[in-house]
Coordinates of N, CA and C and ligand atoms in Angstrom, one line a residue:
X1 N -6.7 10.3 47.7 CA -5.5 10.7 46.9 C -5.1 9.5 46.0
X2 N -4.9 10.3 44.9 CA -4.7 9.0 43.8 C -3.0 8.8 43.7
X3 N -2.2 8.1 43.6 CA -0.7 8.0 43.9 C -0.6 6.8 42.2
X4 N 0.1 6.9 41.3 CA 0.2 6.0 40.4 C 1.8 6.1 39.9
X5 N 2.2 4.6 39.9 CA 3.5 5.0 39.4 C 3.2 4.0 38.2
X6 N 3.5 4.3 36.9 CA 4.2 3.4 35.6 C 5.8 3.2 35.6
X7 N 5.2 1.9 36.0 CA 6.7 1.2 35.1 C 6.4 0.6 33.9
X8 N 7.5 0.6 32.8 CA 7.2 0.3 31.2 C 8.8 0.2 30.7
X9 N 9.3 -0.2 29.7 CA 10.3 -0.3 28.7 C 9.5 1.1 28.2
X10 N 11.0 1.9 27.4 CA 10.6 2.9 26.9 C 9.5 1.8 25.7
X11 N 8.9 3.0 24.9 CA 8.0 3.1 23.9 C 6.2 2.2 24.1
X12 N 6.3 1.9 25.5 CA 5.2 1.0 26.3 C 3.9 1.6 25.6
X13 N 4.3 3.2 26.0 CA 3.1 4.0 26.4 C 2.4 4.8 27.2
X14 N 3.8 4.7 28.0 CA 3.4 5.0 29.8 C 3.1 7.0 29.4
X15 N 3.7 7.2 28.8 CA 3.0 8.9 28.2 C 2.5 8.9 27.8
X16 N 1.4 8.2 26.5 CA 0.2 8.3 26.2 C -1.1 8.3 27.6
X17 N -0.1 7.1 28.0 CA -1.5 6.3 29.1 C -1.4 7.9 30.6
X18 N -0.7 7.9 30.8 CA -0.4 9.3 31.9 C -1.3 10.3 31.7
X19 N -1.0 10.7 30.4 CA -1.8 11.5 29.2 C -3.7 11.5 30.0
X20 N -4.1 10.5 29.4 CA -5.3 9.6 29.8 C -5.6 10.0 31.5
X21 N -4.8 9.1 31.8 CA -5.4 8.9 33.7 C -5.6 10.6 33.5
X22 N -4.4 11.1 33.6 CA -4.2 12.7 34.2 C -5.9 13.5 34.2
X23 N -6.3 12.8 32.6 CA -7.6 13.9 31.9 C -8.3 13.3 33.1
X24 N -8.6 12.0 32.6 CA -9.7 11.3 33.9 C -10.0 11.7 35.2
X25 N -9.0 11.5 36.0 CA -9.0 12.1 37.2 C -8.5 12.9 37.6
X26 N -8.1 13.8 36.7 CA -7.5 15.6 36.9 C -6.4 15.6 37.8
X27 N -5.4 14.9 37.8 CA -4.2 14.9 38.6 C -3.0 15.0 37.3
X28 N -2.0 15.6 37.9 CA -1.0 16.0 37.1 C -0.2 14.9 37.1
X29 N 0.3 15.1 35.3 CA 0.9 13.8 35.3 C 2.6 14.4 35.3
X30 N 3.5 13.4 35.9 CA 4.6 14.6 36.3 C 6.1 13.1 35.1
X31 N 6.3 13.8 33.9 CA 7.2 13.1 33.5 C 8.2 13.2 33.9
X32 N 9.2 12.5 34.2 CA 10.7 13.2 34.8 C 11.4 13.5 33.5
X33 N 11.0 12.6 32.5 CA 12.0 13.3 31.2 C 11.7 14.2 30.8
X34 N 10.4 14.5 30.9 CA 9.7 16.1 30.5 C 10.5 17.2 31.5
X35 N 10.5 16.7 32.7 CA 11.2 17.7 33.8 C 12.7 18.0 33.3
X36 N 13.4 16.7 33.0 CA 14.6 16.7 32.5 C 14.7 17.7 31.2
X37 N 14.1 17.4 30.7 CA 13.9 18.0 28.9 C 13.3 19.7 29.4
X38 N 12.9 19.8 30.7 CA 12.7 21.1 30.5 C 13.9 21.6 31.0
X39 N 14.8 21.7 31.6 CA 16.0 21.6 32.4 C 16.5 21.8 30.8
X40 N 17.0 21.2 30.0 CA 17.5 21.2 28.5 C 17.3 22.6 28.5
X41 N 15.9 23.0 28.0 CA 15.7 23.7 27.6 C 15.9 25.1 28.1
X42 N 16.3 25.0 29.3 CA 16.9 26.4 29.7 C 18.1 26.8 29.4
X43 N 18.7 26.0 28.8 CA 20.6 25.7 28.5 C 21.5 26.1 29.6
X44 N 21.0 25.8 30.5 CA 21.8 25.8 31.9 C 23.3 24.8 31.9
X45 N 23.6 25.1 32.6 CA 25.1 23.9 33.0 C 25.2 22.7 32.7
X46 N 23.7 22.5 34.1 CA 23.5 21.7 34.5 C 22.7 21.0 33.5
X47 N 21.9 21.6 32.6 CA 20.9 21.2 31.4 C 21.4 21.0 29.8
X48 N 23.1 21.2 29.7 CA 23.8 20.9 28.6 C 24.6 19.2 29.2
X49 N 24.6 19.1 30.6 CA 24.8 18.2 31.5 C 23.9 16.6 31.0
X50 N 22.9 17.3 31.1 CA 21.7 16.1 31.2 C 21.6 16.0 29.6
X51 N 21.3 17.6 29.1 CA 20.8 16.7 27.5 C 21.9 15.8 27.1
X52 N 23.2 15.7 27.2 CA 24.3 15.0 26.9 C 24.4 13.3 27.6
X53 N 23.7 13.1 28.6 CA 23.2 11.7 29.6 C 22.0 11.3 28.0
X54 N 20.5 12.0 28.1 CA 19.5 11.6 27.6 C 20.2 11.3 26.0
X55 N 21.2 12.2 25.5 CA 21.2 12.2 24.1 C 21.7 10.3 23.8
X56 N 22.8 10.6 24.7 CA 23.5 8.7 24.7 C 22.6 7.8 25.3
X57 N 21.4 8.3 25.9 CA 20.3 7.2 26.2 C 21.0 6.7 27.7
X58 N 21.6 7.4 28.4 CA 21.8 7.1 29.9 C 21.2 7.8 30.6
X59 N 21.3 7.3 31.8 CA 20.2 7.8 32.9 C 20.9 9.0 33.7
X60 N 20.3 9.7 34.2 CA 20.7 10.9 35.1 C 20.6 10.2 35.9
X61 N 21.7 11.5 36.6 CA 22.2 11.2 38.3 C 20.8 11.2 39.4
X62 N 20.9 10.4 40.5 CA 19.6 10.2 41.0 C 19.3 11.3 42.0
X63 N 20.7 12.2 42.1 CA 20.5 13.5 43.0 C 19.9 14.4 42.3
X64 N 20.2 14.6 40.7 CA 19.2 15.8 40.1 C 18.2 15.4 39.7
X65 N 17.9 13.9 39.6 CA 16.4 13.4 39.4 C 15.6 14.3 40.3
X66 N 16.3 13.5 42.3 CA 15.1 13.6 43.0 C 15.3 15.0 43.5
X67 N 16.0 16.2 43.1 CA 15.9 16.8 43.6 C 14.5 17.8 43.0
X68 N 14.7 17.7 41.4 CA 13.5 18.0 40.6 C 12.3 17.5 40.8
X69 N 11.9 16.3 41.1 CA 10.8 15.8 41.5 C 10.5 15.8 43.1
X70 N 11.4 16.2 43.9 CA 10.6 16.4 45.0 C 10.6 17.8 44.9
X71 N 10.8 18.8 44.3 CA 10.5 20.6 44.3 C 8.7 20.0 43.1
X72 N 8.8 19.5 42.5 CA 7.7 19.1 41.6 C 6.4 18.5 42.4
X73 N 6.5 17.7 43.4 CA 5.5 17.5 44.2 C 5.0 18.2 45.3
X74 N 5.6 19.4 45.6 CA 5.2 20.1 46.5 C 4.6 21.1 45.5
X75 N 4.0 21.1 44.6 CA 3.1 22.1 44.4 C 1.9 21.4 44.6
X76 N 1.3 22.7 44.7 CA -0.1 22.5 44.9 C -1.1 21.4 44.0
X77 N -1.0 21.4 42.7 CA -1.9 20.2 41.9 C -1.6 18.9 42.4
X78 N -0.9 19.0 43.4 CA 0.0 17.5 43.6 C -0.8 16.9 45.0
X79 N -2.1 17.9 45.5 CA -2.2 17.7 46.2 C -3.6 16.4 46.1
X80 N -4.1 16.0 45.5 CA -5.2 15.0 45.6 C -4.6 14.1 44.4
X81 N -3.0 13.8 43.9 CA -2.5 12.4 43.9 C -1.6 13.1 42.5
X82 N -1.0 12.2 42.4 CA -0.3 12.7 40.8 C -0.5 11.5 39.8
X83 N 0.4 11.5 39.0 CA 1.1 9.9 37.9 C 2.4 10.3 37.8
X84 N 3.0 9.3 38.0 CA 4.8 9.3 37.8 C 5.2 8.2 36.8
X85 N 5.5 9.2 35.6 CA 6.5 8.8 34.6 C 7.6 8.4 34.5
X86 N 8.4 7.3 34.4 CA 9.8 7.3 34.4 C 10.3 7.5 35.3
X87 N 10.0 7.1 36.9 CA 10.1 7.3 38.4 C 9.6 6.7 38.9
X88 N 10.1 5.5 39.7 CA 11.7 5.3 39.8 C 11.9 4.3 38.5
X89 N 13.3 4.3 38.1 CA 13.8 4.2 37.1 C 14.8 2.9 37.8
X90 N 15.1 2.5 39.2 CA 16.1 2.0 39.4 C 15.5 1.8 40.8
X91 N 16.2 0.8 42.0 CA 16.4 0.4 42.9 C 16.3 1.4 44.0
X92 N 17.3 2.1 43.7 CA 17.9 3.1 44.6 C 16.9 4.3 45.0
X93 N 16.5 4.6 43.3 CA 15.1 5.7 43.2 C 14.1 5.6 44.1
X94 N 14.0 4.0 44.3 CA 12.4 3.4 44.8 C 12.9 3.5 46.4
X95 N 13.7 3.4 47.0 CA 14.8 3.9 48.5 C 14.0 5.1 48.6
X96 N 14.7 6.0 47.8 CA 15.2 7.6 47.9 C 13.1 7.7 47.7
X97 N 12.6 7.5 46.6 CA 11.0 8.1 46.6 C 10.5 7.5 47.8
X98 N 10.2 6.7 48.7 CA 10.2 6.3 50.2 C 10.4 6.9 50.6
X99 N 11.6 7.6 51.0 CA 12.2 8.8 51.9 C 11.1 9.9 51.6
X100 N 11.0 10.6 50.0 CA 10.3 11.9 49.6 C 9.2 11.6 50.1
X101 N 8.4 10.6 50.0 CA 6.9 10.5 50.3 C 7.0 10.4 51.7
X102 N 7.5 10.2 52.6 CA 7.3 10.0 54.0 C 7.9 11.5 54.5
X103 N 8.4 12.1 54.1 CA 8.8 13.4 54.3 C 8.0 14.3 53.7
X104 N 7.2 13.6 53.0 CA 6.0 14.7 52.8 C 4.6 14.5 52.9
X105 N 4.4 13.1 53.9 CA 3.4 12.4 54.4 C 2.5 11.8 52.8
X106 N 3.0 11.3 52.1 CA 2.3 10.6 50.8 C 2.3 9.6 50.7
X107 N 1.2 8.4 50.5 CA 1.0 7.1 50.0 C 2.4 6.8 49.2
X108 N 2.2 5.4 49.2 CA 3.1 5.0 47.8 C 1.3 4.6 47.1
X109 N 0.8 4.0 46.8 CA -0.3 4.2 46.0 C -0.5 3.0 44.9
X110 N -0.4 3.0 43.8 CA -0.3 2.0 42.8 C 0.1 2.3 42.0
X111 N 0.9 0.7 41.7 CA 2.4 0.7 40.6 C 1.9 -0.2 39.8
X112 N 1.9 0.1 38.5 CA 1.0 -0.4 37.1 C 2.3 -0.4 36.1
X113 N 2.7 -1.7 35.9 CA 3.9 -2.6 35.0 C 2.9 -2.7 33.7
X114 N 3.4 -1.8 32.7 CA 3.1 -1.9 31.3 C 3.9 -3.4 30.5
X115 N 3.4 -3.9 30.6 CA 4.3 -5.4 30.0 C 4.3 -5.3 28.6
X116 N 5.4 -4.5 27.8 CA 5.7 -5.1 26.1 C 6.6 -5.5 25.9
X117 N 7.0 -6.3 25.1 CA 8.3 -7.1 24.1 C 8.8 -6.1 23.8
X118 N 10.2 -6.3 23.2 CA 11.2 -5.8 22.5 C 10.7 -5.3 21.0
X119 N 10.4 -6.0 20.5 CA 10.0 -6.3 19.0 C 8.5 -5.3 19.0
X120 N 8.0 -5.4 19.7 CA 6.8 -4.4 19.5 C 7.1 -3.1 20.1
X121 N 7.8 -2.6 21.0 CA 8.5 -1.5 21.8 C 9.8 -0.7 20.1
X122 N 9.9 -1.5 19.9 CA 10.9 -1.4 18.7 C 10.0 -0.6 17.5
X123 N 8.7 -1.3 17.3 CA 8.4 -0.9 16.4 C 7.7 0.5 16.4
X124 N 7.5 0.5 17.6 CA 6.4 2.3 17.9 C 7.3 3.0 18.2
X125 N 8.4 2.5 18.3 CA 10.0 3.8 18.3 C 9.9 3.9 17.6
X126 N 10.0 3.4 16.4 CA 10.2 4.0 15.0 C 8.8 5.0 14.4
X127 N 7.7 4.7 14.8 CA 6.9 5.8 14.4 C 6.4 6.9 15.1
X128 N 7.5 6.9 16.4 CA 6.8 8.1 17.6 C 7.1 9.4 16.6
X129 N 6.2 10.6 17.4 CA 6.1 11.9 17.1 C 5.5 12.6 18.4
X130 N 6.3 13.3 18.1 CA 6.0 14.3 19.6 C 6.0 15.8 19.3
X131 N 4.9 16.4 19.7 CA 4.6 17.8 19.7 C 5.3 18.5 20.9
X132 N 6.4 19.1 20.3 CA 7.5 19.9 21.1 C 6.3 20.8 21.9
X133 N 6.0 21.9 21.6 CA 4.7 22.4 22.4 C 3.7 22.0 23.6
X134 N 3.3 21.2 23.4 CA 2.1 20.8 24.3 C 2.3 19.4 24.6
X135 N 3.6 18.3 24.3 CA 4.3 17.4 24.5 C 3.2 16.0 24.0
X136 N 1.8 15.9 23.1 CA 1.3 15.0 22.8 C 1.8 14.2 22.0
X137 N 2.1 12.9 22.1 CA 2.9 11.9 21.6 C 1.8 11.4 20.6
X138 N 2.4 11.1 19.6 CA 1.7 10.5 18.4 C 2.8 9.4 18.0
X139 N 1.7 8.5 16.9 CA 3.0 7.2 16.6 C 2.0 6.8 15.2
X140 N 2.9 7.1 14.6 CA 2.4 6.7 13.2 C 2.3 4.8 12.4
X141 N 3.2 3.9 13.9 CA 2.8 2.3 13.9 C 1.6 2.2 14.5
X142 N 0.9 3.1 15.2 CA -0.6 2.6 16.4 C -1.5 3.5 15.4
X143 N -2.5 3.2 14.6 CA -3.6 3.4 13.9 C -4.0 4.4 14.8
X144 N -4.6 4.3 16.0 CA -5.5 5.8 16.4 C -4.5 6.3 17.6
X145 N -3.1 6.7 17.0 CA -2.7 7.6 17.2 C -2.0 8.0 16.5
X146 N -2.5 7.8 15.2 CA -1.7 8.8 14.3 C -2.2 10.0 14.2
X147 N -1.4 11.1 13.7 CA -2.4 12.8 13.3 C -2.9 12.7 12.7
X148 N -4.2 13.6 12.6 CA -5.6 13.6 11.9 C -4.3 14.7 10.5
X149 N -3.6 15.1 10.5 CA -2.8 16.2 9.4 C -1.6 15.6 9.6
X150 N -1.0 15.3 8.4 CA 0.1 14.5 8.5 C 0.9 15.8 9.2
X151 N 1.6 15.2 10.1 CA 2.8 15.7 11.1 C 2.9 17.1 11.7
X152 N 1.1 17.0 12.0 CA 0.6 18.6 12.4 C 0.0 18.0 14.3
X153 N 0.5 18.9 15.1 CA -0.4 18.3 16.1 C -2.1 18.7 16.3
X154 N -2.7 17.7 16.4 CA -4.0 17.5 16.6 C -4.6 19.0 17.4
X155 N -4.0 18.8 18.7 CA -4.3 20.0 20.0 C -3.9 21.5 19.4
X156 N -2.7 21.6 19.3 CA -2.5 23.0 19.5 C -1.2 23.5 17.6
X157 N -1.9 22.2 16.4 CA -1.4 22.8 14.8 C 0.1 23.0 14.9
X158 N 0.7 22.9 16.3 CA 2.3 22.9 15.9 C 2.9 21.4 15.1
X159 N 4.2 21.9 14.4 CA 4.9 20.9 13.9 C 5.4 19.6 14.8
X160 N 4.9 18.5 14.7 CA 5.9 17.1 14.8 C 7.1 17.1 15.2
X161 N 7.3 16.3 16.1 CA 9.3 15.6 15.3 C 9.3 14.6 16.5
X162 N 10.7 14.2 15.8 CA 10.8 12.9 16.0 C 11.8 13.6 17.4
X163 N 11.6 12.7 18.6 CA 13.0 12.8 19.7 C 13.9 12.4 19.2
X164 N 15.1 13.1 20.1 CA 16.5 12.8 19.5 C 16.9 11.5 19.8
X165 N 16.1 10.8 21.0 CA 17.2 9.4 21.7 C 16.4 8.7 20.9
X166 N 15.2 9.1 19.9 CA 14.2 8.1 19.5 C 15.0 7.1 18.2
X167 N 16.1 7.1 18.4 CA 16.9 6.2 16.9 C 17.4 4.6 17.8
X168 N 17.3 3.3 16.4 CA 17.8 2.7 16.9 C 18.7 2.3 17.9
X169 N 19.5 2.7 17.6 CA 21.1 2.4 18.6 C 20.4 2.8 20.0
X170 N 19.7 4.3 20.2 CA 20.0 4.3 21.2 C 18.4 4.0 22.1
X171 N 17.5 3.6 21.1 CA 16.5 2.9 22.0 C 16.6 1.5 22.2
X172 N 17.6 1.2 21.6 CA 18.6 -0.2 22.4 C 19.3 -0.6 23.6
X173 N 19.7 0.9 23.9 CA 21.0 1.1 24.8 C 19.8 1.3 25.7
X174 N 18.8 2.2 25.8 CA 17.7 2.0 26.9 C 17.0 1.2 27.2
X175 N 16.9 0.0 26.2 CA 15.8 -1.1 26.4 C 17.2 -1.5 27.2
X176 N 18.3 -1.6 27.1 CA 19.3 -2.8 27.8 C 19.1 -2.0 29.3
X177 N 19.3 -0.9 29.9 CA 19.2 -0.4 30.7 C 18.4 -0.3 31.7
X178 N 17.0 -0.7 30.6 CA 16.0 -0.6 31.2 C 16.0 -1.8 32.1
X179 N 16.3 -3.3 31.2 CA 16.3 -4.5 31.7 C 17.1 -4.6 32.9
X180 N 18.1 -4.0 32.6 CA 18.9 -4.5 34.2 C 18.9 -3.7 35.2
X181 N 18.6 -2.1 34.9 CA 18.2 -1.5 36.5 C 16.7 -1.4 36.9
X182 N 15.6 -0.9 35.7 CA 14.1 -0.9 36.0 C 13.7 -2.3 36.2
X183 N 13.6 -3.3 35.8 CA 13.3 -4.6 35.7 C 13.1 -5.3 37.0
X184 N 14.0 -4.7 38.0 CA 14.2 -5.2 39.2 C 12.9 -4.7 40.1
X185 N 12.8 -3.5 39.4 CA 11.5 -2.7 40.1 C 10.1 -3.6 40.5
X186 N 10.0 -4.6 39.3 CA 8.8 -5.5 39.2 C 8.9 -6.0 40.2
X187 N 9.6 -6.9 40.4 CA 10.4 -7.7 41.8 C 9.4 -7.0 43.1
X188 N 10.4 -6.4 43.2 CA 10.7 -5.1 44.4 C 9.0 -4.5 44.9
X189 N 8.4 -4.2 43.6 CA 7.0 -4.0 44.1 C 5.7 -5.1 44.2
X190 N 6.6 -6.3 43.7 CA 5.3 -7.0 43.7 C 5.5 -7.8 45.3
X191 N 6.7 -7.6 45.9 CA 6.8 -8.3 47.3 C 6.1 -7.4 48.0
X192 N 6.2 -6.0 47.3 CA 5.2 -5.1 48.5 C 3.7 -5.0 48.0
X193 N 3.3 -6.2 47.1 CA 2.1 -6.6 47.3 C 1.1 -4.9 46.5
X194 N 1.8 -4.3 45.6 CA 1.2 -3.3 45.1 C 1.1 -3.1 43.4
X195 N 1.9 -4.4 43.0 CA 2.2 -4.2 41.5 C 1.1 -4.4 40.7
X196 N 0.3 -4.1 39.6 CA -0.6 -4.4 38.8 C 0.3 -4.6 37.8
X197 N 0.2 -5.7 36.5 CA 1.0 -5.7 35.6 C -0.5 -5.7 34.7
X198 N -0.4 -4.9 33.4 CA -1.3 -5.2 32.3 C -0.1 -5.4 30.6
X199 N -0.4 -6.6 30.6 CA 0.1 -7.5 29.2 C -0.1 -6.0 28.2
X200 N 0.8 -5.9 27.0 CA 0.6 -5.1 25.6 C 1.2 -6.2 24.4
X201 N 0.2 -6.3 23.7 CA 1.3 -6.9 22.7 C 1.0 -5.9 21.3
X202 N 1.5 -6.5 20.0 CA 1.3 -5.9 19.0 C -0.3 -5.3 18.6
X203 N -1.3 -5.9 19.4 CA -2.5 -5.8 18.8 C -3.3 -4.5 20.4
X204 N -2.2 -4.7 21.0 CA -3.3 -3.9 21.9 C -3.2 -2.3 21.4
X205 N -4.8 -1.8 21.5 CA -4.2 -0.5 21.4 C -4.8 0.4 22.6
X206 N -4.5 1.3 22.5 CA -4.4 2.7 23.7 C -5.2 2.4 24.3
X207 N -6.2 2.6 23.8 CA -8.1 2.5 24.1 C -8.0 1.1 25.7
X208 N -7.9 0.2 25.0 CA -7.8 -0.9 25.8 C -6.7 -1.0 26.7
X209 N -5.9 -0.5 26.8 CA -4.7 -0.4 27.9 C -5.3 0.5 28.8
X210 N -6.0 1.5 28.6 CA -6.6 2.7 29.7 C -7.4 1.8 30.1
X211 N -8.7 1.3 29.4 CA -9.4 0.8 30.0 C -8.9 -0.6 31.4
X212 N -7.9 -1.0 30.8 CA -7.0 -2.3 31.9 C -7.2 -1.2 33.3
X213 N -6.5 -0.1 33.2 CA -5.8 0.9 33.8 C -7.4 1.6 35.2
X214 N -8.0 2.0 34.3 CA -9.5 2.2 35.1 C -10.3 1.2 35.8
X215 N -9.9 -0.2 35.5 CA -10.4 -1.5 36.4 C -9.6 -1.2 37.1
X216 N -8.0 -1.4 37.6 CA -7.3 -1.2 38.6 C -7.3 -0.4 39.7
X217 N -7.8 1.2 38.7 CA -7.8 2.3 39.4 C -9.5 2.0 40.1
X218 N -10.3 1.8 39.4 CA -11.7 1.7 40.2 C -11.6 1.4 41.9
X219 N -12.6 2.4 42.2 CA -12.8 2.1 43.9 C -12.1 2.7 45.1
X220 N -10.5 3.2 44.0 CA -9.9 3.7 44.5 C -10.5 5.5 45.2
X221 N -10.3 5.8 46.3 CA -10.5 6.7 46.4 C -9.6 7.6 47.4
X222 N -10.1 8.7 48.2 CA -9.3 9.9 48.0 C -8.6 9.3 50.0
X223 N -9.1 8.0 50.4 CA -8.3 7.8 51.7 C -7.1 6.8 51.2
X224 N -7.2 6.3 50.2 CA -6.2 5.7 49.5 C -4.5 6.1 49.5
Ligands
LIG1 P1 11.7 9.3 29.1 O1 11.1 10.5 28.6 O2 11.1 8.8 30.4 O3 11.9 8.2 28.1 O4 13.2 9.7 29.6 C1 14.2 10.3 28.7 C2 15.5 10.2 29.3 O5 15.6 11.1 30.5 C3 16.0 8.9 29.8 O6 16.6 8.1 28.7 C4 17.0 9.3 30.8 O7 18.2 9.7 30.2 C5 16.4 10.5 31.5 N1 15.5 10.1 32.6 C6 14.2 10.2 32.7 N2 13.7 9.8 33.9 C7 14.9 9.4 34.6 C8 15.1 8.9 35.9 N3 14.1 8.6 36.8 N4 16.4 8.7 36.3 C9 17.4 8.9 35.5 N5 17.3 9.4 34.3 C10 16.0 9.6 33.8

């Protein structure tokens, strides 16, 4: 069983790279913002609730996080390992996902720290694009990920756009967020002797981050 968790400052990569593992080793990759964002999209209560948290770039409550991600891992594709996006997000998360996993007999597995600067995280905010449809992230700052059609998706010809939290101000307010509740995570997993960190700077691109990502993963197998 393959178990992967990314940690990253937003605009790392950690959904491109998810993207990646997922094809590779056919395990679902489970975003919580995507979960969140689909919750949006039903315009529930509870989902005019959250998009109003995501829109100001704050975090959801950690009871409707884990309540969505542990109904999310009891499905069946979950069963020979997942990738977790954006989980845990905080201190408390990494408690509470302990709890889920031992209550549903699951590894914790490997925790892979995307390491980028501010100033380069900054700059692929500004050229992200995301295919509302089929969720493939494109970024018009990273050369081979830009669309082969200007602002057409590659996969499935639907239209582009830009996320709403994707603006200055408020990929500020998450990079600060990120620093003082995710940040600790690094800490936290590397005393449990499970953290991989792989460096990004302005010059790395995709290609070579997966590849970092498949040396780590190598070897690993299904008693893991
Ligand atoms: P992401 O797609 O991971 O950048 O997440 C988008 C937004 O969803 C974040 O800015 C948060 O508002 C919310 N979110 C995603 N994951 C979590 C989480 N684990 N805990 C709390 N809020 C989250």
């Amino acid at each position: 069983m393959k178990n992967i968790i990314f940690i990253a400052p937003p605009a790392a990569g950690k959904g491109t790279q998810s993207k990646l593992v997922s094809e590779e080793y056919n395990i679902p990759h489970i975003s919580t913002g995507d979960l969140l964002r689909e919750e949006v999209n039903k315009k529930t209560a509870l989902g005019l609730e959250i998009k109003k948290l995501i829109d100001e770039g704050c975090l959801v409550s950690d009871e409707v996080i884990t309540e969505l991600l542990t109904n999310r891992l009891q499905q069946a594709d979950c069963n020979n390992g997942f990738i977790l996006d954006g989980y845990p997000r905080n201190i408390n998360q990494a408690h509470i996902y302990e709890d889920i996993l031992k209550k549903l007999g699951i590894k914790l597995g490997d925790v892979i720290f995307l390491d980028i600067d501010l100033e380069t995280a900054l700059n692929r905010i500004k050229g992200r694009l995301i295919c509302p449809k089929c969720g493939t992230s494109y970024n018009l700052n990273v050369k081979e990920l830009t669309p082969q059609k200007e602002n057409i998706c590659d996969k499935c010809s639907n239209i582009l756009r830009k996320r709403e939290d994707d603006n200055e101000e408020t990929f500020s307010k998450r990079f600060d967020i990120y620093l003082e509740t995710t940040n600790p995570l690094i800490e936290y997993y590397k005393s449990k002797k499970v953290l991989k960190t792989i460096k990004i700077d302005s010059t790395t691109t995709a290609k070579e981050t997966f590849e970092s990502i498949k040396k780590i993963l190598v070897g690993k197998n299904d008693s893991n």
